[in-house]
Short mmCIF file of C-alpha atoms and ligand atoms in Angstrom, two decimals:
data_model
loop_
_atom_site.label_atom_id
_atom_site.label_comp_id
_atom_site.label_asym_id
_atom_site.label_seq_id
_atom_site.Cartn_x
_atom_site.Cartn_y
_atom_site.Cartn_z
CA MET Q 288 0.00 0.00 0.00
CA VAL Q 289 1.27 3.46 -0.88
CA THR Q 290 1.93 5.65 2.16
CA ARG Q 291 1.29 9.37 1.83
CA VAL Q 292 3.97 11.42 3.58
CA LEU Q 293 3.94 15.13 4.34
CA VAL Q 294 7.33 16.83 4.85
CA THR Q 295 7.44 20.24 6.61
CA GLY Q 296 10.30 22.65 6.00
CA ALA Q 297 10.77 21.26 2.47
CA GLY Q 298 12.72 24.38 1.45
CA GLY Q 299 15.42 23.66 4.08
CA GLN Q 300 18.48 21.47 3.64
CA LEU Q 301 17.06 18.34 5.31
CA GLY Q 302 13.46 18.76 4.07
CA HIS Q 303 14.75 19.17 0.52
CA ASP Q 304 16.82 15.98 0.70
CA VAL Q 305 13.99 13.96 2.28
CA VAL Q 306 11.64 14.93 -0.57
CA GLU Q 307 14.38 14.29 -3.12
CA TYR Q 308 15.18 10.84 -1.65
CA ALA Q 309 11.51 9.83 -1.41
CA THR Q 310 10.73 10.93 -4.96
CA ARG Q 311 13.78 9.20 -6.41
CA SER Q 312 13.96 6.00 -4.38
CA THR Q 313 10.58 5.09 -2.90
CA GLY Q 314 7.20 4.33 -4.39
CA ASN Q 315 5.43 6.46 -1.81
CA ASP Q 316 3.47 9.62 -2.26
CA VAL Q 317 5.44 12.57 -0.85
CA ILE Q 318 4.24 16.14 -0.40
CA GLY Q 319 6.84 18.71 0.63
CA LEU Q 320 5.59 22.02 2.01
CA THR Q 321 7.90 25.02 2.33
CA HIS Q 322 7.60 27.72 4.98
CA ARG Q 323 5.62 29.85 2.50
CA GLU Q 324 3.18 26.99 1.92
CA LEU Q 325 2.73 26.06 5.59
CA ASP Q 326 3.69 28.14 8.61
CA VAL Q 327 3.75 25.58 11.41
CA ALA Q 328 3.47 28.32 14.04
CA ASP Q 329 0.00 29.19 12.69
CA ARG Q 330 -2.44 26.72 14.29
CA HIS Q 331 -5.31 27.78 12.08
CA GLN Q 332 -3.24 27.18 8.95
CA VAL Q 333 -1.96 23.80 10.16
CA ARG Q 334 -5.51 22.69 10.98
CA SER Q 335 -6.86 23.80 7.60
CA VAL Q 336 -4.01 22.71 5.28
CA VAL Q 337 -2.82 19.38 6.72
CA PRO Q 338 -6.11 17.39 7.01
CA ASP Q 339 -6.95 18.12 3.35
CA LEU Q 340 -3.69 16.39 2.34
CA ARG Q 341 -4.60 13.25 4.36
CA PRO Q 342 -1.03 12.22 5.27
CA ASP Q 343 -0.34 8.83 6.89
CA VAL Q 344 3.03 10.08 8.15
CA ILE Q 345 4.33 13.60 8.84
CA VAL Q 346 8.10 14.21 8.75
CA HIS Q 347 8.51 17.47 10.65
CA ALA Q 348 11.81 19.02 9.49
CA ALA Q 349 10.75 22.68 9.73
CA ALA Q 350 12.38 24.73 12.47
CA TRP Q 351 13.86 28.11 13.18
CA THR Q 352 17.48 26.93 13.15
CA ASP Q 353 19.30 30.25 13.63
CA VAL Q 354 20.89 29.48 17.02
CA ASP Q 355 21.93 33.08 17.73
CA GLY Q 356 18.66 34.46 16.34
CA CYS Q 357 16.72 32.20 18.73
CA GLU Q 358 18.79 33.47 21.66
CA MET Q 359 17.79 37.03 20.85
CA ASP Q 360 14.11 36.29 20.12
CA PRO Q 361 12.96 33.47 22.43
CA ASP Q 362 9.26 34.10 21.71
CA ARG Q 363 9.76 33.43 18.01
CA ALA Q 364 11.93 30.38 18.78
CA PHE Q 365 9.26 28.81 21.00
CA ALA Q 366 6.42 29.82 18.63
CA VAL Q 367 8.05 27.90 15.76
CA ASN Q 368 10.00 25.09 17.41
CA ALA Q 369 7.74 24.24 20.36
CA LEU Q 370 4.24 25.49 19.56
CA GLY Q 371 4.62 24.61 15.86
CA THR Q 372 5.38 21.04 16.89
CA ARG Q 373 2.34 21.05 19.22
CA HIS Q 374 0.16 22.05 16.25
CA LEU Q 375 1.48 19.19 14.10
CA ALA Q 376 1.11 16.69 16.97
CA GLU Q 377 -2.48 17.82 17.45
CA VAL Q 378 -3.36 17.34 13.79
CA ALA Q 379 -1.46 14.03 13.59
CA ARG Q 380 -3.58 12.72 16.51
CA LEU Q 381 -6.79 13.89 14.82
CA LEU Q 382 -5.84 12.08 11.61
CA GLY Q 383 -4.28 8.98 13.21
CA ALA Q 384 -1.06 9.90 11.38
CA HIS Q 385 2.44 9.14 12.64
CA LEU Q 386 4.71 12.11 13.41
CA ALA Q 387 8.51 12.05 13.12
CA PHE Q 388 10.17 15.12 14.66
CA VAL Q 389 13.75 16.18 13.96
CA SER Q 390 15.58 17.44 17.04
CA THR Q 391 19.09 18.49 17.94
CA ASP Q 392 22.32 17.75 19.82
CA TYR Q 393 21.92 21.21 21.40
CA VAL Q 394 19.43 19.72 23.91
CA PHE Q 395 22.57 18.66 25.85
CA ASP Q 396 24.84 20.89 27.96
CA GLY Q 397 28.09 19.40 26.66
CA GLU Q 398 29.54 18.65 30.09
CA ALA Q 399 29.75 14.88 29.58
CA THR Q 400 33.18 13.45 28.85
CA ARG Q 401 31.67 10.82 26.53
CA ALA Q 402 29.14 10.77 23.71
CA TYR Q 403 25.49 11.37 24.66
CA ALA Q 404 23.08 8.44 24.38
CA GLU Q 405 19.32 8.76 23.89
CA TRP Q 406 18.69 8.12 27.60
CA ASP Q 407 20.97 10.88 28.91
CA VAL Q 408 19.20 13.76 30.61
CA PRO Q 409 18.97 16.85 28.39
CA ARG Q 410 19.91 20.27 29.74
CA PRO Q 411 20.02 22.84 26.96
CA LEU Q 412 22.38 25.80 27.36
CA GLY Q 413 20.55 28.13 24.99
CA VAL Q 414 17.11 29.08 23.70
CA TYR Q 415 17.33 27.10 20.44
CA GLY Q 416 18.03 23.83 22.31
CA ALA Q 417 15.37 24.67 24.92
CA SER Q 418 12.75 25.34 22.23
CA LYS Q 419 13.57 22.08 20.41
CA LEU Q 420 13.42 20.13 23.70
CA ALA Q 421 10.03 21.74 24.35
CA GLY Q 422 9.01 20.48 20.89
CA GLU Q 423 10.12 16.94 21.82
CA ARG Q 424 7.87 17.14 24.89
CA GLU Q 425 4.80 17.84 22.75
CA LEU Q 426 4.96 14.39 21.17
CA ASP Q 427 3.09 11.22 22.04
CA PRO Q 428 5.27 8.27 23.15
CA SER Q 429 4.37 6.47 19.92
CA PHE Q 430 5.87 9.24 17.77
CA THR Q 431 9.48 9.27 16.50
CA ILE Q 432 12.19 11.72 17.61
CA VAL Q 433 15.38 11.81 15.53
CA ARG Q 434 18.13 13.89 17.13
CA THR Q 435 20.90 14.88 14.78
CA SER Q 436 23.76 17.41 14.60
CA TRP Q 437 25.87 19.80 12.51
CA LEU Q 438 23.86 19.38 9.29
CA SER Q 439 25.08 20.15 5.78
CA GLY Q 440 23.43 19.45 2.46
CA VAL Q 441 23.30 20.69 -1.13
CA ALA Q 442 20.19 22.79 -0.56
CA GLY Q 443 21.36 25.10 2.17
CA ARG Q 444 23.82 27.62 3.43
CA ASN Q 445 26.03 25.71 5.82
CA ILE Q 446 29.64 25.51 6.95
CA VAL Q 447 30.68 23.54 3.83
CA SER Q 448 29.25 26.07 1.37
CA THR Q 449 30.55 28.98 3.49
CA VAL Q 450 34.11 27.63 3.70
CA LEU Q 451 34.21 26.71 -0.01
CA GLY Q 452 33.03 30.25 -0.86
CA LEU Q 453 35.57 31.93 1.44
CA ALA Q 454 38.43 29.74 0.18
CA ARG Q 455 37.59 30.61 -3.44
CA GLN Q 456 37.26 34.33 -2.89
CA SER Q 457 40.41 35.21 -0.92
CA ASP Q 458 43.63 33.97 0.67
CA ARG Q 459 42.49 35.19 4.07
CA ILE Q 460 43.34 32.87 6.99
CA LEU Q 461 40.16 31.42 8.50
CA ARG Q 462 39.76 31.01 12.26
CA PHE Q 463 37.45 28.34 13.70
CA VAL Q 464 36.94 27.09 17.22
CA ASP Q 465 38.73 23.97 18.36
CA ASP Q 466 36.96 23.54 21.70
CA GLN Q 467 33.47 22.49 20.53
CA LYS Q 468 33.12 18.99 19.21
CA GLY Q 469 30.27 17.19 17.49
CA CYS Q 470 29.31 14.89 14.63
CA PRO Q 471 29.10 16.52 11.20
CA THR Q 472 26.09 14.98 9.46
CA PHE Q 473 25.08 15.10 5.82
CA THR Q 474 21.42 15.39 4.89
CA GLU Q 475 21.96 13.05 1.93
CA ASP Q 476 22.79 10.29 4.46
CA LEU Q 477 20.30 11.32 7.14
CA ALA Q 478 17.28 11.53 4.80
CA PRO Q 479 16.94 7.77 4.07
CA ALA Q 480 17.49 6.84 7.74
CA LEU Q 481 14.88 9.37 8.90
CA TRP Q 482 12.50 8.17 6.19
CA ARG Q 483 12.84 4.55 7.30
CA LEU Q 484 12.25 5.32 10.99
CA ALA Q 485 9.25 7.52 10.14
CA LEU Q 486 7.60 5.04 7.77
CA ASP Q 487 8.22 2.16 10.18
CA ARG Q 488 6.42 4.33 12.79
CA ARG Q 489 9.23 3.71 15.29
CA PRO Q 490 8.44 5.05 18.77
CA GLY Q 491 11.03 6.83 20.89
CA ILE Q 492 14.25 8.77 20.50
CA PHE Q 493 16.98 7.91 17.98
CA HIS Q 494 20.33 9.68 17.70
CA VAL Q 495 21.19 9.63 13.99
CA THR Q 496 24.45 11.21 12.83
CA ASN Q 497 27.29 10.35 10.53
CA GLN Q 498 29.93 8.35 12.41
CA GLY Q 499 33.06 9.92 13.91
CA ASP Q 500 33.45 13.33 15.51
CA THR Q 501 35.58 16.43 15.23
CA THR Q 502 35.76 20.10 16.21
CA TRP Q 503 34.64 22.97 13.97
CA TYR Q 504 38.36 23.60 13.29
CA GLY Q 505 38.88 19.93 12.34
CA PHE Q 506 35.79 20.06 10.14
CA VAL Q 507 36.99 23.18 8.28
CA LYS Q 508 40.46 21.67 7.80
CA ALA Q 509 38.85 18.60 6.23
CA ILE Q 510 36.60 20.75 3.97
CA LEU Q 511 39.67 22.63 2.70
CA GLU Q 512 41.59 19.36 2.14
CA GLU Q 513 38.66 17.75 0.35
CA ALA Q 514 38.35 20.76 -1.99
CA GLY Q 515 42.08 20.74 -2.81
CA HIS Q 516 43.02 23.81 -0.74
CA SER Q 517 45.79 23.93 1.85
CA PRO Q 518 44.48 22.88 5.29
CA ASP Q 519 46.89 25.48 6.74
CA ARG Q 520 44.41 28.15 5.66
CA VAL Q 521 42.51 27.58 8.91
CA GLN Q 522 43.77 28.33 12.41
CA PRO Q 523 42.32 26.92 15.64
CA ILE Q 524 40.97 29.36 18.20
CA ALA Q 525 39.12 29.02 21.53
CA THR Q 526 35.43 29.98 21.80
CA SER Q 527 36.52 32.75 24.21
CA GLU Q 528 38.54 34.32 21.35
CA LEU Q 529 35.52 34.80 19.05
CA ASP Q 530 35.19 38.50 18.26
CA PRO Q 531 32.44 39.52 18.63
CA PRO Q 532 31.29 36.73 20.98
CA ARG Q 533 28.25 34.79 19.73
CA PRO Q 534 24.99 35.54 21.58
CA ALA Q 535 24.14 31.85 22.19
CA PRO Q 536 26.28 29.51 24.30
CA ARG Q 537 27.12 26.19 22.59
CA PRO Q 538 27.92 22.82 24.20
CA THR Q 539 31.63 21.96 24.13
CA ASN Q 540 30.80 18.30 23.53
CA SER Q 541 27.63 17.44 21.63
CA VAL Q 542 28.78 14.14 20.17
CA LEU Q 543 25.77 11.82 19.88
CA ASP Q 544 26.17 8.10 20.45
CA ASN Q 545 23.73 6.46 18.00
CA ALA Q 546 23.04 3.94 20.76
CA ALA Q 547 19.44 3.00 19.88
CA LEU Q 548 20.45 2.04 16.32
CA ARG Q 549 23.75 0.46 17.41
CA LEU Q 550 22.30 -1.66 20.22
CA GLY Q 551 19.40 -2.68 17.99
CA GLY Q 552 21.85 -3.97 15.37
CA GLU Q 553 20.55 -1.47 12.82
CA PRO Q 554 22.62 0.20 10.12
CA LEU Q 555 24.61 3.30 11.08
CA LEU Q 556 25.38 6.19 8.73
CA PRO Q 557 28.81 6.27 7.06
CA HIS Q 558 31.76 8.19 8.54
CA TRP Q 559 31.46 11.98 8.21
CA ARG Q 560 34.55 12.17 5.95
CA ASP Q 561 32.72 9.99 3.44
CA GLY Q 562 29.66 12.27 3.47
CA LEU Q 563 31.88 15.35 3.21
CA ALA Q 564 33.72 14.00 0.14
CA ARG Q 565 30.36 13.44 -1.62
CA LEU Q 566 29.03 16.88 -0.70
CA VAL Q 567 32.18 18.69 -1.86
CA ARG Q 568 31.98 16.81 -5.19
CA ALA Q 569 28.29 17.76 -5.53
CA CYS Q 570 29.14 21.43 -4.82
CA HIS Q 571 31.84 21.36 -7.52
CA ARG Q 572 29.43 19.80 -10.02
CA SER Q 573 26.79 22.46 -9.40
CA GLU Q 574 29.43 25.23 -9.66
CA GLN Q 575 30.58 23.88 -13.02
CA ALA Q 576 26.99 23.67 -14.25
CA GLU Q 577 26.41 27.39 -13.44
N1 NAP K 41 21.21 22.66 10.84
C1 NAP K 41 21.74 21.93 11.81
O1 NAP K 41 22.95 21.93 12.01
C2 NAP K 41 20.86 21.09 12.68
C3 NAP K 41 21.43 20.37 13.74
C4 NAP K 41 20.61 19.56 14.53
C5 NAP K 41 19.25 19.47 14.27
N2 NAP K 41 18.72 20.21 13.25
C6 NAP K 41 17.28 20.09 13.02
O2 NAP K 41 17.11 19.48 11.75
C7 NAP K 41 15.94 20.00 11.10
C8 NAP K 41 16.30 20.46 9.71
O3 NAP K 41 17.31 21.47 9.79
P1 NAP K 41 17.93 22.13 8.49
O4 NAP K 41 19.39 22.17 8.68
O5 NAP K 41 17.34 21.53 7.27
O6 NAP K 41 17.39 23.62 8.69
P2 NAP K 41 17.07 24.73 7.59
O7 NAP K 41 17.88 24.52 6.37
O8 NAP K 41 17.15 26.03 8.34
O9 NAP K 41 15.56 24.39 7.24
C9 NAP K 41 14.52 24.65 8.10
C10 NAP K 41 13.34 25.06 7.25
O10 NAP K 41 12.25 25.36 8.14
C11 NAP K 41 11.60 26.49 7.62
N3 NAP K 41 10.85 27.19 8.64
C12 NAP K 41 11.26 28.11 9.55
N4 NAP K 41 10.22 28.55 10.27
C13 NAP K 41 9.13 27.89 9.82
C14 NAP K 41 7.75 27.92 10.14
N5 NAP K 41 7.27 28.74 11.10
N6 NAP K 41 6.90 27.12 9.47
C15 NAP K 41 7.36 26.30 8.49
N7 NAP K 41 8.63 26.25 8.11
C16 NAP K 41 9.51 27.03 8.78
C17 NAP K 41 12.70 27.36 7.06
O11 NAP K 41 12.16 28.25 6.10
P3 NAP K 41 12.72 29.77 5.97
O12 NAP K 41 14.20 29.65 5.89
O13 NAP K 41 12.06 30.25 4.75
O14 NAP K 41 12.25 30.45 7.22
C18 NAP K 41 13.60 26.31 6.42
O15 NAP K 41 13.27 26.08 5.07
C19 NAP K 41 15.41 21.09 12.03
O16 NAP K 41 14.38 20.55 12.81
C20 NAP K 41 16.57 21.43 12.92
O17 NAP K 41 16.16 21.91 14.18
C21 NAP K 41 19.48 21.00 12.45
#
């Protein structure tokens, strides 16, 4: 039987790749709605648009992801990330649809000296993480939560596109922090895993990231290397050296142990260097096509 899937935030990097993957590789019926087509913070709109589409599954990838913006405008952060999720949960219940919510490593405070498993207690440091955790708490136990981290994909502005642009434009030395570590994750790899968990209606929390971890400095060094630039074009700095300082605090360690998948004997995503190599090649191809 064909399952009809609604994807929110389809104009974003993950939403785009979920729709792309589903259209290309599955026989299901997928409807991607961009922010312009569905504002999740608007309960009236959610209640009028979503039931007409009769989804069996909703993949909720929309969010206000500007971490510093959220810190400066908590009301907007909670309206989109928490209340918006409440609206989708409400409509999913009405329709008997399954909801899969995408959450973040920033629900953790970063104080652990090991990777965070799904059962560790969250304690967000900033408003973005707090608003996403509030979103998690709007869900029924039968719904899916996929926590992921440090996303990059072809359809967005992210650290990979930023560093490639900077490296092309000037010889300026880049400075990136070497005291925050996490798992770079590529939406091309995350999309099929998220799709599978959502369509299988898996209850509970899953950490889903590419394997391996690094710091932002290590990530930028690898981006430069992958694109054929000298890795010496980036210097490590401490978060305290950022000028001006960023409004939102970030966890120093937000590495996610994909424990639920690992302990369940389920496939893990490839190493982040593998995903990075594919994304850099895709960026080069689209540059040459322009
Ligand atoms: N990016 C990361 O590093 C990261 C890390 C961990 C978890 N996540 C989570 O992963 C998911 C996907 O992130 P992403 O990287 O794909 O983010 P993204 O590229 O910023 O995409 C998010 C999309 O949501 C849309 N959106 C914002 N407010 C909305 C609203 N009120 N109603 C409907 N759509 C709205 C945005 O549209 P506009 O741009 O037009 O406003 C954007 O197209 C999010 O849930 C995010 O919290 C992201």
